[in-house]
């Protein structure tokens, strides 16, 4: 097993700073950190020094829990989970002293997370989640871990009723994996305010919106800000708008296959798609596939 120094040291890079850890208001001890650091490395260091398992630990910076799953679930394009927290993680300063509070998960939660972790994306966790005690199925972190570690969104049906009715919890799930809307957000996919926030957090949420919302230009443009490929999920009329189509195929040429026939016959659109993905020529109109200029450029490799 790696020593504590091996886990939390990089003497050749970055600053040296102290991490003071307390539990229930009483000092536990101090870690010396070298260079950049991440939550997982910190948890490994706490485990190595004080023998708290990673799944038992709840580390807090102020009122924000330091946890990879929660950091992932709380990503937001318009605001940081905590600017101070990200600055702390990404840009520690020499001589800094960081104060963290350490709390313990319950034994049942620790056991559940320890069983869930090694399954990763390949394991069937349905039975594990279904048979978990109420304090696990009602715990936000444990249920988000099911999504973040396993992408087993259908198993959220076993989360507590309180969590499944919590709009913020559903948004956190969507932030990790938009397909969660199929399982626990199906009653909200026609709610414009909810879907606007869902799309802001994950543009792929547009795919699960109701048809009337997929036909709303403001929501489509919001999704396109996140990823050009979201155009494929929009109402058909948007796949005939040259401005939006160019924005999409320039980044994802293969998406030409999902555009309107008029766009597949547009020279500028087709050339933009083929520049990004030469195989996209397959989806161009017959006239453009046979166009001598296009074929000369393809053969010359100038696209």
Short mmCIF file of C-alpha atoms in Angstrom, two decimals:
data_model
loop_
_atom_site.label_atom_id
_atom_site.label_comp_id
_atom_site.label_asym_id
_atom_site.label_seq_id
_atom_site.Cartn_x
_atom_site.Cartn_y
_atom_site.Cartn_z
CA UNK A 1 0.00 0.00 0.00
CA UNK A 2 1.25 3.48 -0.81
CA UNK A 3 2.42 5.55 2.13
CA UNK A 4 0.76 8.80 3.13
CA UNK A 5 3.65 10.79 1.65
CA UNK A 6 3.31 8.94 -1.66
CA UNK A 7 -0.40 9.75 -1.81
CA UNK A 8 -0.26 13.45 -1.08
CA UNK A 9 3.11 14.71 -2.23
CA UNK A 10 4.54 16.29 -5.32
CA UNK A 11 7.53 18.22 -4.02
CA UNK A 12 8.75 19.16 -7.47
CA UNK A 13 5.61 21.02 -8.54
CA UNK A 14 3.59 23.84 -7.09
CA UNK A 15 3.23 25.27 -3.61
CA UNK A 16 3.37 23.67 -0.19
CA UNK A 17 0.33 24.26 2.01
CA UNK A 18 -1.43 22.85 5.06
CA UNK A 19 -4.81 21.13 5.30
CA UNK A 20 -6.18 21.22 8.85
CA UNK A 21 -8.86 18.62 9.47
CA UNK A 22 -11.36 18.77 12.33
CA UNK A 23 -14.20 16.46 13.25
CA UNK A 24 -17.22 17.52 15.31
CA UNK A 25 -15.41 20.72 16.20
CA UNK A 26 -12.30 19.00 17.54
CA UNK A 27 -8.96 19.11 15.68
CA UNK A 28 -8.02 15.78 14.15
CA UNK A 29 -4.69 16.76 12.64
CA UNK A 30 -2.91 18.45 9.76
CA UNK A 31 -1.90 17.23 6.32
CA UNK A 32 0.91 18.81 4.34
CA UNK A 33 0.00 19.08 0.67
CA UNK A 34 2.37 19.64 -2.23
CA UNK A 35 1.34 21.06 -5.58
CA UNK A 36 -2.15 20.73 -7.03
CA UNK A 37 -4.59 18.44 -5.27
CA UNK A 38 -7.92 16.79 -5.87
CA UNK A 39 -10.69 15.47 -3.67
CA UNK A 40 -9.84 11.82 -4.30
CA UNK A 41 -6.21 12.37 -3.35
CA UNK A 42 -7.26 14.16 -0.20
CA UNK A 43 -9.59 11.32 0.80
CA UNK A 44 -6.82 8.80 0.19
CA UNK A 45 -4.54 10.87 2.41
CA UNK A 46 -7.14 11.00 5.20
CA UNK A 47 -7.58 7.24 4.92
CA UNK A 48 -3.82 6.66 5.06
CA UNK A 49 -3.28 8.89 8.09
CA UNK A 50 -6.41 8.33 10.20
CA UNK A 51 -7.86 5.09 8.82
CA UNK A 52 -11.19 6.57 7.75
CA UNK A 53 -12.38 4.74 4.63
CA UNK A 54 -13.05 6.90 1.58
CA UNK A 55 -16.72 5.92 1.63
CA UNK A 56 -17.10 6.87 5.27
CA UNK A 57 -15.70 10.37 4.81
CA UNK A 58 -17.75 13.54 4.35
CA UNK A 59 -15.31 16.43 3.99
CA UNK A 60 -16.66 19.99 4.14
CA UNK A 61 -15.12 23.27 3.08
CA UNK A 62 -17.42 25.64 4.92
CA UNK A 63 -20.90 24.39 4.05
CA UNK A 64 -19.80 22.83 0.74
CA UNK A 65 -19.10 19.12 0.70
CA UNK A 66 -15.87 18.13 -1.05
CA UNK A 67 -17.00 15.20 -3.14
CA UNK A 68 -16.37 14.31 -6.78
CA UNK A 69 -19.96 13.13 -7.30
CA UNK A 70 -21.45 16.33 -5.89
CA UNK A 71 -18.97 18.50 -7.78
CA UNK A 72 -20.09 16.73 -10.96
CA UNK A 73 -23.79 16.98 -10.09
CA UNK A 74 -23.55 20.69 -9.33
CA UNK A 75 -21.79 21.79 -12.51
CA UNK A 76 -23.50 24.86 -13.87
CA UNK A 77 -22.44 26.94 -16.89
CA UNK A 78 -23.62 30.22 -15.36
CA UNK A 79 -22.16 29.85 -11.91
CA UNK A 80 -19.43 27.87 -10.23
CA UNK A 81 -20.29 25.37 -7.53
CA UNK A 82 -18.10 27.69 -5.52
CA UNK A 83 -15.58 30.02 -7.10
CA UNK A 84 -13.60 29.96 -3.88
CA UNK A 85 -13.63 26.16 -3.84
CA UNK A 86 -12.47 25.83 -7.45
CA UNK A 87 -9.76 28.41 -6.84
CA UNK A 88 -8.69 26.41 -3.81
CA UNK A 89 -8.49 23.18 -5.80
CA UNK A 90 -6.87 24.58 -8.93
CA UNK A 91 -4.64 27.34 -7.58
CA UNK A 92 -3.39 26.60 -4.07
CA UNK A 93 -0.89 29.15 -2.81
CA UNK A 94 2.35 28.51 -1.00
CA UNK A 95 1.81 28.76 2.75
CA UNK A 96 -1.99 28.54 2.59
CA UNK A 97 -3.84 26.89 5.46
CA UNK A 98 -7.08 25.19 4.44
CA UNK A 99 -9.59 24.23 7.14
CA UNK A 100 -11.84 21.24 6.47
CA UNK A 101 -14.44 19.54 8.63
CA UNK A 102 -14.74 15.75 8.55
CA UNK A 103 -18.05 14.03 9.26
CA UNK A 104 -18.96 10.36 9.05
CA UNK A 105 -21.50 8.60 6.89
CA UNK A 106 -23.58 5.91 8.54
CA UNK A 107 -22.31 2.35 8.50
CA UNK A 108 -25.12 1.38 6.11
CA UNK A 109 -24.22 4.16 3.68
CA UNK A 110 -20.54 3.27 3.86
CA UNK A 111 -21.28 -0.39 3.15
CA UNK A 112 -23.54 0.48 0.23
CA UNK A 113 -20.94 2.76 -1.39
CA UNK A 114 -18.20 0.19 -0.85
CA UNK A 115 -20.34 -2.43 -2.63
CA UNK A 116 -21.35 -0.03 -5.42
CA UNK A 117 -17.90 1.33 -6.23
CA UNK A 118 -16.24 -1.78 -7.75
CA UNK A 119 -19.20 -2.42 -10.05
CA UNK A 120 -18.46 0.73 -12.07
CA UNK A 121 -20.38 0.86 -15.36
CA UNK A 122 -20.37 -2.90 -15.95
CA UNK A 123 -22.29 -4.17 -12.96
CA UNK A 124 -26.02 -4.66 -12.50
CA UNK A 125 -26.75 -2.71 -9.35
CA UNK A 126 -30.55 -3.03 -9.38
CA UNK A 127 -30.69 -5.59 -6.60
CA UNK A 128 -28.17 -3.65 -4.52
CA UNK A 129 -30.18 -0.43 -4.78
CA UNK A 130 -33.58 -2.07 -4.38
CA UNK A 131 -32.52 -3.88 -1.21
CA UNK A 132 -30.69 -0.93 0.32
CA UNK A 133 -32.08 0.42 3.62
CA UNK A 134 -34.19 3.57 3.62
CA UNK A 135 -31.35 5.75 4.90
CA UNK A 136 -29.39 4.83 1.76
CA UNK A 137 -32.25 5.20 -0.73
CA UNK A 138 -33.09 8.56 0.81
CA UNK A 139 -29.51 9.84 0.78
CA UNK A 140 -28.78 12.30 -2.03
CA UNK A 141 -25.13 11.37 -2.35
CA UNK A 142 -25.72 7.60 -2.44
CA UNK A 143 -28.34 7.91 -5.17
CA UNK A 144 -26.26 10.35 -7.21
CA UNK A 145 -23.37 7.89 -6.96
CA UNK A 146 -25.58 5.27 -8.64
CA UNK A 147 -25.81 7.60 -11.64
CA UNK A 148 -22.25 8.96 -11.60
CA UNK A 149 -20.50 5.62 -11.11
CA UNK A 150 -22.78 3.24 -12.96
CA UNK A 151 -25.01 5.24 -15.34
CA UNK A 152 -27.81 2.98 -14.11
CA UNK A 153 -30.46 5.67 -14.20
CA UNK A 154 -33.42 3.19 -14.12
CA UNK A 155 -32.40 2.22 -10.60
CA UNK A 156 -33.38 5.70 -9.41
CA UNK A 157 -36.92 4.34 -9.27
CA UNK A 158 -35.83 2.83 -5.96
CA UNK A 159 -34.79 6.20 -4.51
CA UNK A 160 -37.02 7.55 -1.77
CA UNK A 161 -40.25 9.30 -2.73
CA UNK A 162 -38.88 12.50 -1.23
CA UNK A 163 -35.84 12.46 -3.51
CA UNK A 164 -37.86 11.54 -6.60
CA UNK A 165 -40.11 14.54 -5.93
CA UNK A 166 -37.15 16.89 -5.43
CA UNK A 167 -36.66 18.98 -8.58
CA UNK A 168 -33.12 19.96 -7.62
CA UNK A 169 -32.18 16.30 -7.14
CA UNK A 170 -33.56 15.49 -10.59
CA UNK A 171 -31.58 18.39 -12.07
CA UNK A 172 -28.44 17.08 -10.37
CA UNK A 173 -29.06 13.66 -11.93
CA UNK A 174 -29.61 15.27 -15.34
CA UNK A 175 -26.37 17.24 -14.98
CA UNK A 176 -24.52 13.94 -14.62
CA UNK A 177 -26.53 12.01 -17.20
CA UNK A 178 -29.38 13.61 -19.15
CA UNK A 179 -31.04 10.26 -19.82
CA UNK A 180 -32.17 10.25 -16.19
CA UNK A 181 -35.15 12.26 -17.45
CA UNK A 182 -36.50 8.99 -18.86
CA UNK A 183 -36.68 7.50 -15.41
CA UNK A 184 -37.46 10.12 -12.77
CA UNK A 185 -38.14 13.29 -14.74
CA UNK A 186 -40.75 12.12 -17.23
CA UNK A 187 -43.42 14.18 -15.46
CA UNK A 188 -41.31 17.32 -15.94
CA UNK A 189 -40.25 17.12 -19.60
CA UNK A 190 -43.13 19.40 -20.58
CA UNK A 191 -42.45 21.92 -17.82
CA UNK A 192 -40.78 24.81 -19.62
CA UNK A 193 -39.07 26.36 -16.60
CA UNK A 194 -37.69 23.02 -15.49
CA UNK A 195 -36.52 22.04 -18.97
CA UNK A 196 -34.84 25.39 -19.52
CA UNK A 197 -32.75 24.79 -16.41
CA UNK A 198 -32.15 21.15 -17.38
CA UNK A 199 -30.92 22.19 -20.85
CA UNK A 200 -28.74 24.89 -19.33
CA UNK A 201 -27.05 22.25 -17.20
CA UNK A 202 -26.97 19.56 -19.90
CA UNK A 203 -27.83 20.45 -23.51
CA UNK A 204 -28.54 16.77 -24.17
CA UNK A 205 -31.71 17.18 -22.09
CA UNK A 206 -33.37 18.70 -25.18
CA UNK A 207 -33.70 15.18 -26.59
CA UNK A 208 -36.17 14.29 -23.82
CA UNK A 209 -38.29 17.45 -24.00
CA UNK A 210 -41.85 17.35 -25.33
CA UNK A 211 -42.36 18.16 -29.01
CA UNK A 212 -43.68 21.66 -28.32
CA UNK A 213 -40.54 22.53 -26.35
CA UNK A 214 -38.30 21.03 -29.04
CA UNK A 215 -40.01 23.49 -31.38
CA UNK A 216 -39.17 26.52 -29.22
CA UNK A 217 -36.29 28.45 -30.74
CA UNK A 218 -35.02 29.94 -27.48
CA UNK A 219 -34.58 26.48 -25.95
CA UNK A 220 -32.97 25.10 -29.09
CA UNK A 221 -30.45 27.94 -29.20
CA UNK A 222 -29.75 27.44 -25.50
CA UNK A 223 -28.96 23.78 -26.14
CA UNK A 224 -26.76 24.68 -29.11
CA UNK A 225 -24.67 26.91 -26.86
CA UNK A 226 -23.76 23.76 -24.97
CA UNK A 227 -23.19 21.46 -27.93
CA UNK A 228 -23.88 21.85 -31.66
CA UNK A 229 -25.00 18.22 -31.82
CA UNK A 230 -28.16 19.19 -29.88
CA UNK A 231 -29.62 20.30 -33.21
CA UNK A 232 -30.31 16.65 -33.97
CA UNK A 233 -32.86 16.60 -31.14
CA UNK A 234 -34.63 19.81 -32.17
CA UNK A 235 -37.82 20.04 -34.22
CA UNK A 236 -37.30 19.42 -37.97
CA UNK A 237 -37.69 23.09 -38.92
CA UNK A 238 -34.43 23.96 -37.16
CA UNK A 239 -32.55 21.42 -39.26
CA UNK A 240 -33.51 23.52 -42.27
CA UNK A 241 -32.07 26.77 -40.85
CA UNK A 242 -28.74 27.31 -42.56
CA UNK A 243 -27.26 29.38 -39.74
CA UNK A 244 -27.89 26.63 -37.19
CA UNK A 245 -26.99 23.80 -39.54
CA UNK A 246 -23.62 25.36 -40.35
CA UNK A 247 -22.94 25.79 -36.65
CA UNK A 248 -23.65 22.10 -36.16
CA UNK A 249 -21.91 20.44 -39.12
CA UNK A 250 -18.79 22.56 -38.72
CA UNK A 251 -18.23 20.82 -35.38
CA UNK A 252 -19.85 17.49 -36.21
CA UNK A 253 -19.83 16.83 -39.93
CA UNK A 254 -21.56 13.47 -39.65
CA UNK A 255 -24.68 15.30 -38.45
CA UNK A 256 -25.36 16.20 -42.09
CA UNK A 257 -27.33 12.96 -42.33
CA UNK A 258 -29.95 14.42 -39.94
CA UNK A 259 -30.39 17.74 -41.76
CA UNK A 260 -33.11 18.67 -44.25
CA UNK A 261 -32.86 17.73 -47.92
CA UNK A 262 -32.44 21.42 -48.73
CA UNK A 263 -29.39 21.62 -46.47
CA UNK A 264 -27.96 18.44 -47.99
CA UNK A 265 -28.15 20.21 -51.35
CA UNK A 266 -26.48 23.38 -50.10
CA UNK A 267 -22.87 23.54 -51.28
CA UNK A 268 -21.61 25.63 -48.35
CA UNK A 269 -23.22 23.32 -45.80
CA UNK A 270 -21.94 20.15 -47.47
CA UNK A 271 -18.40 21.47 -47.81
CA UNK A 272 -18.39 22.51 -44.14
CA UNK A 273 -19.57 19.04 -43.12
CA UNK A 274 -17.02 17.25 -45.30
CA UNK A 275 -14.18 19.41 -44.05
CA UNK A 276 -14.91 18.13 -40.56
CA UNK A 277 -15.75 14.57 -41.62
CA UNK A 278 -15.00 13.48 -45.23
CA UNK A 279 -17.39 10.53 -44.86
CA UNK A 280 -20.26 13.02 -44.54
CA UNK A 281 -20.27 13.29 -48.35
CA UNK A 282 -22.38 10.12 -48.23
CA UNK A 283 -25.31 12.22 -46.97
CA UNK A 284 -25.02 15.03 -49.51
CA UNK A 285 -27.52 15.30 -52.34
CA UNK A 286 -26.77 13.22 -55.47
CA UNK A 287 -25.88 16.37 -57.39
CA UNK A 288 -23.23 17.39 -54.86
CA UNK A 289 -21.89 13.86 -54.50
CA UNK A 290 -21.32 13.92 -58.26
CA UNK A 291 -20.04 17.49 -58.32
CA UNK A 292 -16.59 17.46 -60.02
CA UNK A 293 -15.24 20.26 -57.83
CA UNK A 294 -16.25 18.52 -54.61
CA UNK A 295 -14.71 15.25 -55.77
CA UNK A 296 -11.49 16.90 -56.87
CA UNK A 297 -11.15 18.49 -53.45
CA UNK A 298 -11.93 15.20 -51.72
CA UNK A 299 -9.32 13.31 -53.73
CA UNK A 300 -6.76 16.03 -53.19
CA UNK A 301 -7.35 15.89 -49.47
CA UNK A 302 -7.94 19.61 -49.35
CA UNK A 303 -11.15 19.22 -47.38
#
